[in-house]
Coordinates of C-alpha atoms in Angstrom, one line a residue:
Chain A
X1 CA 27.3 7.0 -1.4
X2 CA 30.4 8.9 0.8
X3 CA 33.6 7.9 -0.2
X4 CA 36.0 6.5 2.7
X5 CA 38.6 9.1 3.8
X6 CA 41.7 6.7 4.6
X7 CA 43.6 8.1 7.3
X8 CA 40.9 10.2 8.9
X9 CA 40.1 10.6 12.3
X10 CA 38.3 7.6 13.7
X11 CA 37.3 8.2 17.3
X12 CA 33.5 7.8 18.1
X13 CA 32.0 8.9 21.4
X14 CA 30.8 6.1 23.3
X15 CA 27.2 7.1 23.8
X16 CA 26.9 7.4 19.8
X17 CA 27.5 3.5 19.6
X18 CA 24.5 2.9 22.5
X19 CA 22.2 5.0 20.0
X20 CA 23.6 3.2 17.1
X21 CA 23.0 -0.2 18.8
X22 CA 19.3 0.9 19.7
X23 CA 18.7 2.2 16.1
X24 CA 20.2 -1.0 14.9
X25 CA 17.9 -3.1 17.3
X26 CA 14.8 -1.1 16.3
X27 CA 15.3 -2.5 12.7
X28 CA 16.3 -6.1 13.9
X29 CA 13.6 -6.5 16.6
X30 CA 10.6 -6.7 14.6
X31 CA 12.3 -9.0 12.1
X32 CA 13.1 -11.4 14.8
X33 CA 9.6 -11.0 16.7
X34 CA 8.1 -11.8 13.1
X35 CA 10.4 -14.8 12.5
X36 CA 9.5 -16.1 16.1
X37 CA 6.0 -16.3 15.0
X38 CA 6.4 -18.4 12.2
X39 CA 4.7 -21.6 12.4
X40 CA 8.0 -23.6 11.7
X41 CA 6.4 -27.2 11.1
X42 CA 4.0 -25.8 8.7
X43 CA 6.5 -23.6 6.9
X44 CA 7.5 -25.5 4.0
X45 CA 3.9 -26.3 3.1
X46 CA 2.8 -22.8 3.5
X47 CA 5.5 -21.3 1.3
X48 CA 5.3 -24.1 -1.4
X49 CA 1.5 -24.0 -2.0
X50 CA 0.6 -22.9 -5.4
X51 CA -0.6 -19.7 -4.8
X52 CA 2.9 -18.8 -2.9
X53 CA 4.7 -19.9 -5.5
X54 CA 3.1 -18.4 -8.4
X55 CA 3.2 -15.1 -6.5
X56 CA 7.2 -15.3 -6.0
X57 CA 7.6 -16.2 -9.4
X58 CA 5.5 -13.3 -10.5
X59 CA 7.4 -11.0 -8.3
X60 CA 11.0 -12.0 -9.3
X61 CA 9.9 -11.6 -13.2
X62 CA 8.3 -8.2 -12.7
X63 CA 11.2 -6.9 -10.4
X64 CA 13.6 -8.0 -13.0
X65 CA 11.9 -6.4 -16.0
X66 CA 11.2 -3.1 -13.7
X67 CA 14.8 -3.2 -12.7
X68 CA 15.7 -3.4 -16.5
X69 CA 13.5 -0.3 -17.1
X70 CA 15.0 1.6 -14.3
X71 CA 18.8 1.0 -16.0
X72 CA 17.7 2.0 -19.5
X73 CA 15.6 5.2 -18.1
X74 CA 17.6 5.9 -15.0
X75 CA 21.1 6.1 -16.3
X76 CA 20.3 8.5 -18.9
X77 CA 18.5 10.6 -16.5
X78 CA 21.4 10.2 -13.7
X79 CA 23.7 11.4 -16.4
X80 CA 22.0 14.3 -17.3
X81 CA 21.5 15.5 -13.5
X82 CA 25.0 14.9 -12.5
X83 CA 26.9 16.1 -15.9
X84 CA 25.0 18.9 -17.7
X85 CA 23.9 22.4 -16.4
X86 CA 20.6 23.7 -17.5
X87 CA 17.6 25.7 -16.1
X88 CA 15.1 23.6 -14.2
X89 CA 17.8 21.1 -13.2
X90 CA 16.9 21.3 -9.5
X91 CA 13.3 20.9 -10.2
X92 CA 13.6 18.0 -12.6
X93 CA 15.6 16.5 -9.7
X94 CA 13.2 16.9 -7.2
X95 CA 10.5 15.5 -9.3
X96 CA 12.5 12.3 -10.3
X97 CA 13.3 12.0 -6.5
X98 CA 9.2 12.4 -5.7
X99 CA 8.5 8.6 -5.6
X100 CA 11.0 8.3 -2.9
X101 CA 8.9 10.1 -0.5
X102 CA 5.3 9.9 -2.4
X103 CA 3.0 7.0 -0.5
X104 CA 2.8 4.5 -3.2
X105 CA -1.2 4.7 -3.0
X106 CA -0.6 8.1 -4.6
X107 CA 1.9 7.0 -7.2
X108 CA -1.2 4.2 -8.0
X109 CA -3.4 6.8 -8.5
X110 CA -1.1 8.8 -10.7
X111 CA -0.5 6.2 -12.9
X112 CA -3.9 5.3 -13.1
X113 CA -4.9 8.5 -14.6
X114 CA -1.9 8.3 -17.3
X115 CA -2.1 4.7 -18.4
X116 CA -5.5 3.5 -17.3
X117 CA -8.5 3.1 -19.6
X118 CA -9.6 6.4 -19.0
X119 CA -6.1 8.2 -18.6
X120 CA -4.2 10.5 -20.7
X121 CA -2.4 8.0 -22.8
X122 CA -4.6 5.2 -21.8
X123 CA -7.3 6.1 -24.1
X124 CA -4.5 6.3 -27.3
X125 CA -2.9 3.1 -26.1
X126 CA -6.4 1.4 -25.9
X127 CA -7.1 2.4 -29.3
X128 CA -3.8 0.9 -30.6
X129 CA -5.0 -2.4 -28.9
X130 CA -2.9 -2.0 -26.0
X131 CA -4.3 -2.7 -22.7
X132 CA -2.4 -2.1 -19.6
X133 CA -5.0 -2.3 -16.9
X134 CA -4.8 -5.6 -15.0
X135 CA -2.0 -7.0 -16.7
X136 CA 1.6 -7.5 -15.5
X137 CA 2.7 -4.7 -17.7
X138 CA 0.8 -2.4 -15.0
X139 CA 2.8 -4.2 -12.2
X140 CA 6.0 -3.3 -14.0
X141 CA 5.3 0.0 -14.7
X142 CA 4.1 0.5 -10.6
X143 CA 7.4 -0.8 -9.9
X144 CA 9.7 1.2 -12.1
X145 CA 7.9 4.6 -11.0
X146 CA 8.7 3.8 -7.4
X147 CA 12.2 2.0 -7.8
X148 CA 13.2 4.3 -10.4
X149 CA 14.6 7.0 -8.2
X150 CA 16.8 4.8 -6.1
X151 CA 18.8 4.0 -9.4
X152 CA 18.9 7.5 -10.0
X153 CA 20.0 8.7 -6.5
X154 CA 22.7 5.7 -6.4
X155 CA 24.0 6.5 -9.8
X156 CA 24.2 10.5 -9.6
X157 CA 26.3 10.2 -6.4
X158 CA 28.6 7.8 -8.0
X159 CA 29.2 10.1 -10.9
X160 CA 29.7 13.1 -8.8
X161 CA 32.2 11.2 -6.8
X162 CA 34.1 9.8 -9.7
X163 CA 34.4 13.3 -11.1
X164 CA 34.9 14.0 -14.9
X165 CA 39.0 13.8 -15.1
X166 CA 39.1 10.5 -16.8
X167 CA 36.5 11.6 -19.3
X168 CA 38.2 14.6 -20.2
X169 CA 41.7 13.1 -20.6
X170 CA 39.6 10.5 -23.0
X171 CA 37.9 13.5 -24.7
X172 CA 41.3 15.4 -25.5
X173 CA 42.9 11.9 -26.8
X174 CA 39.8 11.8 -29.5
X175 CA 37.3 9.7 -28.1
X176 CA 33.4 10.9 -29.0
X177 CA 31.1 11.4 -26.3
X178 CA 29.7 7.7 -27.0
X179 CA 32.8 6.2 -26.7
X180 CA 33.7 8.3 -23.4
X181 CA 30.4 7.2 -21.9
X182 CA 30.7 3.3 -23.1
X183 CA 34.9 2.9 -22.1
X184 CA 35.4 5.5 -19.5
X185 CA 32.2 6.6 -17.5
X186 CA 30.4 3.2 -17.3
X187 CA 33.4 1.2 -16.1
X188 CA 34.3 4.0 -13.5
X189 CA 30.7 4.0 -11.8
X190 CA 29.6 0.2 -12.3
X191 CA 29.7 -0.5 -8.4
X192 CA 27.5 2.8 -8.3
X193 CA 25.4 1.4 -11.0
X194 CA 25.2 -2.1 -9.6
X195 CA 24.0 -0.8 -6.3
X196 CA 21.5 1.2 -7.5
X197 CA 19.9 -1.6 -9.7
X198 CA 19.9 -3.8 -6.8
X199 CA 18.3 -1.2 -4.7
X200 CA 15.9 -0.9 -7.5
X201 CA 14.9 -4.5 -7.6
X202 CA 14.8 -4.9 -3.9
X203 CA 12.0 -1.8 -3.8
X204 CA 10.1 -3.4 -6.7
X205 CA 10.0 -6.6 -4.7
X206 CA 8.5 -4.9 -2.0
X207 CA 6.0 -2.4 -4.2
X208 CA 2.6 -2.8 -3.0
X209 CA 0.5 0.3 -2.8
X210 CA 0.8 1.5 -6.4
X211 CA 0.3 -2.1 -7.7
X212 CA -2.8 -2.4 -5.8
X213 CA -4.0 0.6 -6.8
X214 CA -3.1 0.5 -10.5
X215 CA -3.0 -3.0 -11.5
X216 CA -5.2 -5.1 -9.3
X217 CA -4.8 -8.5 -7.8
X218 CA -5.1 -11.8 -9.7
X219 CA -3.0 -14.8 -9.1
X220 CA -0.5 -15.3 -11.7
X221 CA -0.9 -11.8 -13.5
X222 CA -0.7 -9.3 -10.9
X223 CA -0.8 -10.6 -7.6
X224 CA 2.8 -10.2 -6.6
X225 CA 4.2 -11.6 -3.2
X226 CA 3.5 -8.5 -1.1
X227 CA -0.3 -8.4 -2.4
X228 CA -0.6 -12.4 -1.6
X229 CA 0.6 -11.8 1.9
X230 CA -1.9 -8.7 2.3
X231 CA -4.6 -11.3 1.3
X232 CA -3.6 -14.3 3.2
X233 CA -3.4 -12.2 6.2
X234 CA -7.4 -11.9 6.0
X235 CA -7.7 -15.7 6.7
X236 CA -4.2 -17.2 7.4
X237 CA -1.9 -15.2 9.5
X238 CA 0.4 -18.4 9.6
X239 CA 0.8 -18.3 5.7
X240 CA 1.1 -14.5 5.9
X241 CA 4.2 -14.6 8.2
X242 CA 5.8 -17.5 6.5
X243 CA 5.7 -15.4 3.0
X244 CA 6.7 -12.3 5.0
X245 CA 10.2 -14.3 5.8
X246 CA 10.4 -15.6 2.5
X247 CA 10.3 -11.9 1.1
X248 CA 12.6 -10.8 3.7
X249 CA 15.2 -13.6 3.3
X250 CA 15.0 -12.7 -0.9
X251 CA 15.8 -9.1 0.2
X252 CA 18.4 -9.6 2.4
X253 CA 20.2 -12.2 0.1
X254 CA 19.9 -9.6 -2.5
X255 CA 21.2 -6.6 -0.9
X256 CA 23.7 -8.6 1.0
X257 CA 25.2 -10.2 -2.4
X258 CA 25.5 -6.8 -3.8
X259 CA 27.2 -5.0 -0.9
X260 CA 29.6 -7.9 -0.6
X261 CA 30.6 -7.8 -4.3
X262 CA 31.0 -3.8 -4.1
X263 CA 32.9 -4.2 -1.1
X264 CA 35.5 -6.5 -3.1
X265 CA 35.5 -4.0 -5.8
X266 CA 36.2 -1.1 -3.7
X267 CA 39.4 -2.8 -2.0
X268 CA 40.2 -3.5 -5.6
X269 CA 40.9 -1.5 -8.6
X270 CA 38.2 1.3 -8.0
X271 CA 39.4 2.8 -4.6
X272 CA 43.1 3.3 -5.3
X273 CA 42.3 5.3 -8.5
X274 CA 39.9 7.4 -6.2
X275 CA 42.5 8.3 -4.2
X276 CA 45.2 9.1 -6.6
X277 CA 42.7 11.6 -8.1
X278 CA 42.1 13.2 -4.7
X279 CA 45.9 12.8 -4.2
X280 CA 46.2 15.2 -7.1
X281 CA 43.8 17.7 -5.9
Chain B
X1 CA 33.1 18.4 -5.0
X2 CA 30.9 18.2 -1.9
X3 CA 28.7 21.1 -2.6
X4 CA 26.0 19.1 -5.2
X5 CA 26.0 16.1 -2.8
X6 CA 25.2 18.2 0.0
X7 CA 22.3 20.0 -1.9
X8 CA 21.2 16.3 -3.0
X9 CA 20.8 15.6 0.8
X10 CA 19.5 18.7 1.7
X11 CA 16.8 18.2 -0.9
X12 CA 16.1 14.6 0.2
X13 CA 15.8 16.0 4.1
X14 CA 13.7 18.8 2.8
X15 CA 11.4 16.2 0.9
X16 CA 11.4 13.7 3.9
X17 CA 10.5 16.4 6.5
X18 CA 7.7 17.5 4.2
X19 CA 6.2 14.1 3.9
X20 CA 6.5 13.6 7.8
X21 CA 5.1 17.1 8.5
X22 CA 1.8 16.0 5.9
X23 CA 1.8 12.6 8.0
X24 CA 1.2 14.4 11.5
X25 CA -1.3 16.9 10.2
X26 CA -4.2 16.4 12.2
X27 CA -7.2 14.9 10.4
X28 CA -10.1 17.0 9.7
X29 CA -12.5 16.4 12.6
X30 CA -16.2 15.6 11.6
X31 CA -18.6 18.1 11.6
X32 CA -20.6 18.1 14.7
X33 CA -24.2 18.8 14.0
X34 CA -25.0 22.6 14.5
X35 CA -27.2 24.2 17.3
X36 CA -28.4 22.2 20.2
X37 CA -29.8 18.6 20.3
X38 CA -32.8 18.0 18.2
X39 CA -33.9 15.2 19.9
X40 CA -33.8 16.6 23.3
X41 CA -32.4 14.9 26.6
X42 CA -31.1 11.7 26.5
X43 CA -33.5 8.8 26.5
X44 CA -31.4 6.8 28.5
X45 CA -32.7 8.4 31.5
X46 CA -31.3 10.5 34.2
X47 CA -27.5 9.4 34.7
X48 CA -25.2 11.9 33.2
X49 CA -22.8 9.8 30.7
X50 CA -19.3 11.5 30.2
X51 CA -16.0 10.3 28.9
X52 CA -14.6 9.0 25.6
X53 CA -15.8 5.7 23.9
X54 CA -13.5 4.4 21.3
X55 CA -15.5 2.6 18.6
X56 CA -13.7 0.3 16.0
X57 CA -15.9 -0.2 13.0
X58 CA -16.0 -2.1 9.8
X59 CA -14.8 0.5 7.0
X60 CA -18.1 -0.2 5.3
X61 CA -19.8 1.7 8.3
X62 CA -18.0 4.5 7.9
X63 CA -20.6 7.4 6.8
X64 CA -23.3 5.7 9.2
X65 CA -20.8 5.5 12.2
X66 CA -19.5 8.9 11.7
X67 CA -23.2 10.4 11.6
X68 CA -24.5 8.4 14.9
X69 CA -21.1 9.5 16.7
X70 CA -21.9 13.0 16.1
X71 CA -25.6 12.7 16.9
X72 CA -24.6 10.8 20.2
X73 CA -22.0 13.4 21.1
X74 CA -25.0 16.0 20.7
X75 CA -27.5 14.0 22.9
X76 CA -24.9 13.3 25.7
X77 CA -22.8 16.5 26.2
X78 CA -19.2 15.9 27.7
X79 CA -18.6 12.4 26.1
X80 CA -16.6 12.0 22.8
X81 CA -16.9 9.0 20.4
X82 CA -13.7 8.2 18.9
X83 CA -14.0 6.2 15.6
X84 CA -11.4 3.6 13.8
X85 CA -12.5 2.4 10.5
X86 CA -10.7 -0.6 9.0
X87 CA -11.4 -4.2 7.6
X88 CA -13.3 -6.4 9.9
X89 CA -10.6 -8.8 10.1
X90 CA -7.6 -6.1 10.7
X91 CA -9.9 -4.7 13.7
X92 CA -10.3 -8.1 14.8
X93 CA -6.5 -8.5 15.0
X94 CA -5.8 -5.3 16.6
X95 CA -8.3 -6.0 19.3
X96 CA -6.8 -9.5 20.1
X97 CA -3.5 -7.6 20.2
X98 CA -4.9 -5.6 22.8
X99 CA -5.8 -2.0 21.0
X100 CA -8.0 -0.2 23.3
X101 CA -11.5 -0.7 21.6
X102 CA -14.5 0.0 23.8
X103 CA -16.7 -1.4 21.0
X104 CA -16.4 -3.3 18.1
X105 CA -18.8 -3.5 15.0
X106 CA -17.9 -6.1 12.4
X107 CA -19.1 -6.4 8.9
X108 CA -19.9 -10.3 9.3
X109 CA -20.4 -12.6 11.7
X110 CA -17.3 -14.4 11.2
X111 CA -14.7 -11.7 12.6
X112 CA -17.2 -11.2 15.8
X113 CA -17.1 -15.0 16.5
X114 CA -13.2 -14.7 16.5
X115 CA -13.2 -12.2 19.3
X116 CA -16.3 -14.0 21.1
X117 CA -14.4 -17.4 21.0
X118 CA -11.3 -15.8 22.4
X119 CA -13.7 -14.6 24.9
X120 CA -12.8 -10.7 24.4
X121 CA -16.3 -9.3 24.1
X122 CA -18.9 -8.9 26.7
X123 CA -22.2 -11.1 26.4
X124 CA -23.3 -11.9 23.1
X125 CA -23.1 -9.8 20.0
X126 CA -26.1 -7.9 18.6
X127 CA -26.9 -8.1 15.0
X128 CA -27.8 -4.3 13.7
X129 CA -27.8 -4.5 10.0
X130 CA -27.7 -6.3 6.9
X131 CA -26.2 -5.7 3.7
X132 CA -26.3 -7.6 0.1
X133 CA -24.2 -7.3 -2.9
X134 CA -25.2 -5.1 -6.3
X135 CA -23.2 -4.7 -9.7
X136 CA -21.6 -1.4 -9.9
X137 CA -21.1 -0.2 -13.3
X138 CA -19.8 3.1 -14.4
X139 CA -22.7 5.8 -15.0
X140 CA -22.3 5.2 -18.7
X141 CA -22.6 1.5 -18.7
X142 CA -20.1 1.1 -21.7
X143 CA -20.6 -2.6 -21.5
X144 CA -24.4 -2.6 -21.2
X145 CA -24.5 -4.7 -18.4
X146 CA -28.2 -5.8 -17.3
X147 CA -28.1 -8.6 -15.2
X148 CA -25.5 -11.0 -13.6
X149 CA -25.1 -13.4 -16.3
X150 CA -24.2 -10.5 -18.2
X151 CA -21.0 -10.3 -16.2
X152 CA -19.9 -13.7 -17.9
X153 CA -19.9 -12.4 -21.2
X154 CA -16.5 -12.7 -22.9
X155 CA -14.7 -9.4 -22.9
X156 CA -16.3 -8.0 -20.0
X157 CA -13.8 -6.6 -17.7
X158 CA -15.2 -7.4 -13.9
X159 CA -13.6 -7.0 -10.8
X160 CA -14.5 -8.8 -7.5
X161 CA -13.4 -9.1 -3.8
X162 CA -11.0 -12.2 -3.1
X163 CA -12.8 -15.0 -1.6
X164 CA -10.5 -14.5 1.5
X165 CA -12.7 -11.3 2.5
X166 CA -16.6 -11.3 3.3
X167 CA -17.4 -9.5 -0.2
X168 CA -15.7 -12.4 -2.1
X169 CA -17.2 -14.9 0.1
X170 CA -20.5 -13.5 -0.6
X171 CA -19.7 -13.0 -4.4
X172 CA -18.8 -16.6 -4.5
X173 CA -22.4 -17.8 -3.3
X174 CA -24.2 -15.5 -5.7
X175 CA -22.1 -17.1 -8.3
X176 CA -23.3 -20.5 -7.0
X177 CA -26.8 -19.6 -6.8
X178 CA -27.1 -17.9 -10.4
X179 CA -25.3 -20.9 -12.0
X180 CA -22.7 -18.4 -13.3
X181 CA -19.0 -18.4 -13.3
X182 CA -17.2 -15.5 -13.8
X183 CA -13.6 -15.1 -14.5
X184 CA -12.7 -11.6 -12.9
X185 CA -9.8 -9.3 -14.2
X186 CA -8.8 -8.8 -10.6
X187 CA -9.8 -10.2 -7.0
X188 CA -9.3 -7.2 -4.6
X189 CA -8.7 -7.6 -0.9
X190 CA -11.2 -5.1 -0.1
X191 CA -14.7 -4.0 -1.6
X192 CA -13.3 -0.2 -1.6
X193 CA -10.8 -1.2 -4.0
X194 CA -13.2 -3.0 -6.2
X195 CA -15.7 0.4 -6.2
X196 CA -12.4 2.0 -7.0
X197 CA -11.7 0.2 -10.0
X198 CA -15.2 0.8 -11.5
X199 CA -15.6 4.7 -10.3
X200 CA -12.3 5.2 -12.4
X201 CA -13.5 3.3 -15.5
X202 CA -10.8 0.8 -15.4
X203 CA -13.1 -2.0 -14.9
X204 CA -16.9 -2.5 -16.7
X205 CA -18.2 -3.8 -13.7
X206 CA -17.8 -4.7 -10.0
X207 CA -19.7 -6.8 -7.4
X208 CA -20.1 -4.3 -4.1
X209 CA -22.5 -3.8 -1.3
X210 CA -25.4 -1.9 -2.1
X211 CA -24.6 0.5 0.5
X212 CA -21.4 1.3 -1.5
X213 CA -23.4 2.1 -4.6
X214 CA -25.6 4.3 -2.6
X215 CA -22.6 6.0 -1.0
X216 CA -20.7 6.5 -4.1
X217 CA -23.5 8.8 -5.5
X218 CA -23.6 9.2 -9.1
X219 CA -20.0 8.0 -9.7
X220 CA -21.3 4.6 -10.3
X221 CA -24.8 2.9 -11.3
X222 CA -26.2 0.1 -9.2
X223 CA -27.9 -3.0 -10.9
X224 CA -29.7 -5.1 -8.5
X225 CA -29.3 -8.9 -8.7
X226 CA -31.9 -11.2 -7.3
X227 CA -29.5 -13.8 -6.5
X228 CA -27.8 -11.6 -3.9
X229 CA -30.6 -12.6 -1.7
X230 CA -28.7 -16.0 -0.9
X231 CA -25.6 -14.2 0.2
X232 CA -26.8 -11.6 3.1
X233 CA -24.3 -10.1 5.3
X234 CA -24.8 -9.5 8.8
X235 CA -23.2 -6.6 10.9
X236 CA -22.9 -7.7 14.7
X237 CA -21.8 -5.1 17.6
X238 CA -20.4 -5.8 20.7
X239 CA -18.8 -4.1 23.9
X240 CA -15.2 -5.1 24.3
X241 CA -14.4 -7.2 27.5
X242 CA -11.2 -4.9 28.3
X243 CA -13.2 -1.5 27.9
X244 CA -12.8 0.8 30.9
X245 CA -16.2 2.5 29.9
X246 CA -18.4 -0.1 29.8
X247 CA -21.8 2.4 30.3
X248 CA -20.7 4.6 27.5
X249 CA -20.0 1.6 25.3
X250 CA -23.7 0.2 26.2
X251 CA -25.1 3.6 25.7
X252 CA -23.1 3.8 22.0
X253 CA -24.5 0.2 21.3
X254 CA -28.2 1.0 22.4
X255 CA -28.2 4.0 19.7
X256 CA -26.7 1.9 16.8
X257 CA -29.5 -0.7 17.6
X258 CA -32.2 1.5 18.5
X259 CA -34.4 3.8 16.1
X260 CA -32.1 6.4 15.4
X261 CA -29.6 3.8 14.3
X262 CA -32.3 1.9 12.3
X263 CA -33.3 5.0 10.5
X264 CA -29.5 6.0 9.6
X265 CA -28.8 2.6 8.2
X266 CA -32.0 2.1 6.1
X267 CA -31.2 5.7 5.1
X268 CA -27.6 4.3 3.4
X269 CA -29.3 1.0 2.1
X270 CA -28.6 -1.4 4.6
X271 CA -31.4 -3.9 5.5
X272 CA -32.6 -4.7 8.9
X273 CA -31.4 -7.8 10.7

């Protein structure tokens, strides 16, 4: 989330382009290789089979729900991390970011010992008649766990880049903290929030390990698209490849749309405001 | 204004490095048997075997093959057995894509047939063990499961393998033989995942192999099912056609199918082929 420096030095040594191209190829080539393996005549029947559509629908629904949870809990977390100072803040940040680098299966085990039937909270929840194991709720929890850091990192970066000067002005004009948050801070970092939310959505869509460990795999309930792909691969490689391509297409569409929209916003109002702020420094 | 971002970046880098290092750490080597070989010089005869044999084996063979591999190395000094365990269909796919395996041991005939149909194995595969399904329940058996029919009681959380994998196909034939239809809360992609749901107490019961129950020790209790006799899984082994050390591959297969292997497999709960 670096801000663009207009009028800066733009020269890049040529060899950097060569390495950049190799890096891009490294990502694109496997995708192209997969696309080349798709059984195109059978593509539509394969991806519109009942189990595929059920899995896709479940993936989209659960990812939307976990993105909503990420916003509800991630925005306050990012605000606290970016705007306040307290002991143990670095530690809190490290732990919030941990799911980024944790193998998802470890996240699944941790969730199991928290929300499972024998888990820390699971026992009380079960006593209250709430069963999370093997339910769609478990899928949403697993996705939220792995996706939350993406929203927090994006938004915290945006908050730091925006700085606190507008908020300070609003406060001197008599606005209370909640009004400042609602009328100044959130509109200011909306592009950052949007890209964080999209990254969270994309990460939720791809969630596999934690779901498999924690939620199980049942058609229409917990078997999301990645789990369906994993299972289809056992018997029907063509279906697995076709579904993989669908997942890639959905992810590319979602991420592409946001970055385009964010680019337009940057060229609109947000960027000049930022430049003016930098100029006054 | 940059410092906090830098700190964030530094933290991220540190976390990434830590996870990369963790991934690179060497896996612990299986303990080699202490002392000299108990069974004396190799029964194979005077020829000296040497080199490395790479064995791709079904995940359910992990304990037995690890034990047999260290016995093999002890009986044939100068040899090394490299083991790779995964689902049989994964391994068959890997070998089909040119993975450097010398020996393939599958948990079902189907995945071995995939390779023999593609003419990727030498000769015909030899069957060396069988396995049947059993009900696994948590040690306290909270749902008081006593028979296969109990699994169909309303409110029982039972976990099966999906029908796409061998243990799920076997579960389906047991259901048919018993005339009982189960409504599982989850259909897992591997028998390990089924067992995990039972040992963690999430599920009231699961259908796994007899050997899985035995290997889990006290973490689950096994309840035999008479109907399981209709769905016996056979384990075949064969040497891979592209193997560069066919002599060593043949010697390892001879051990698996011979008396040493027989004893190891029956100790682990496998049936005779």
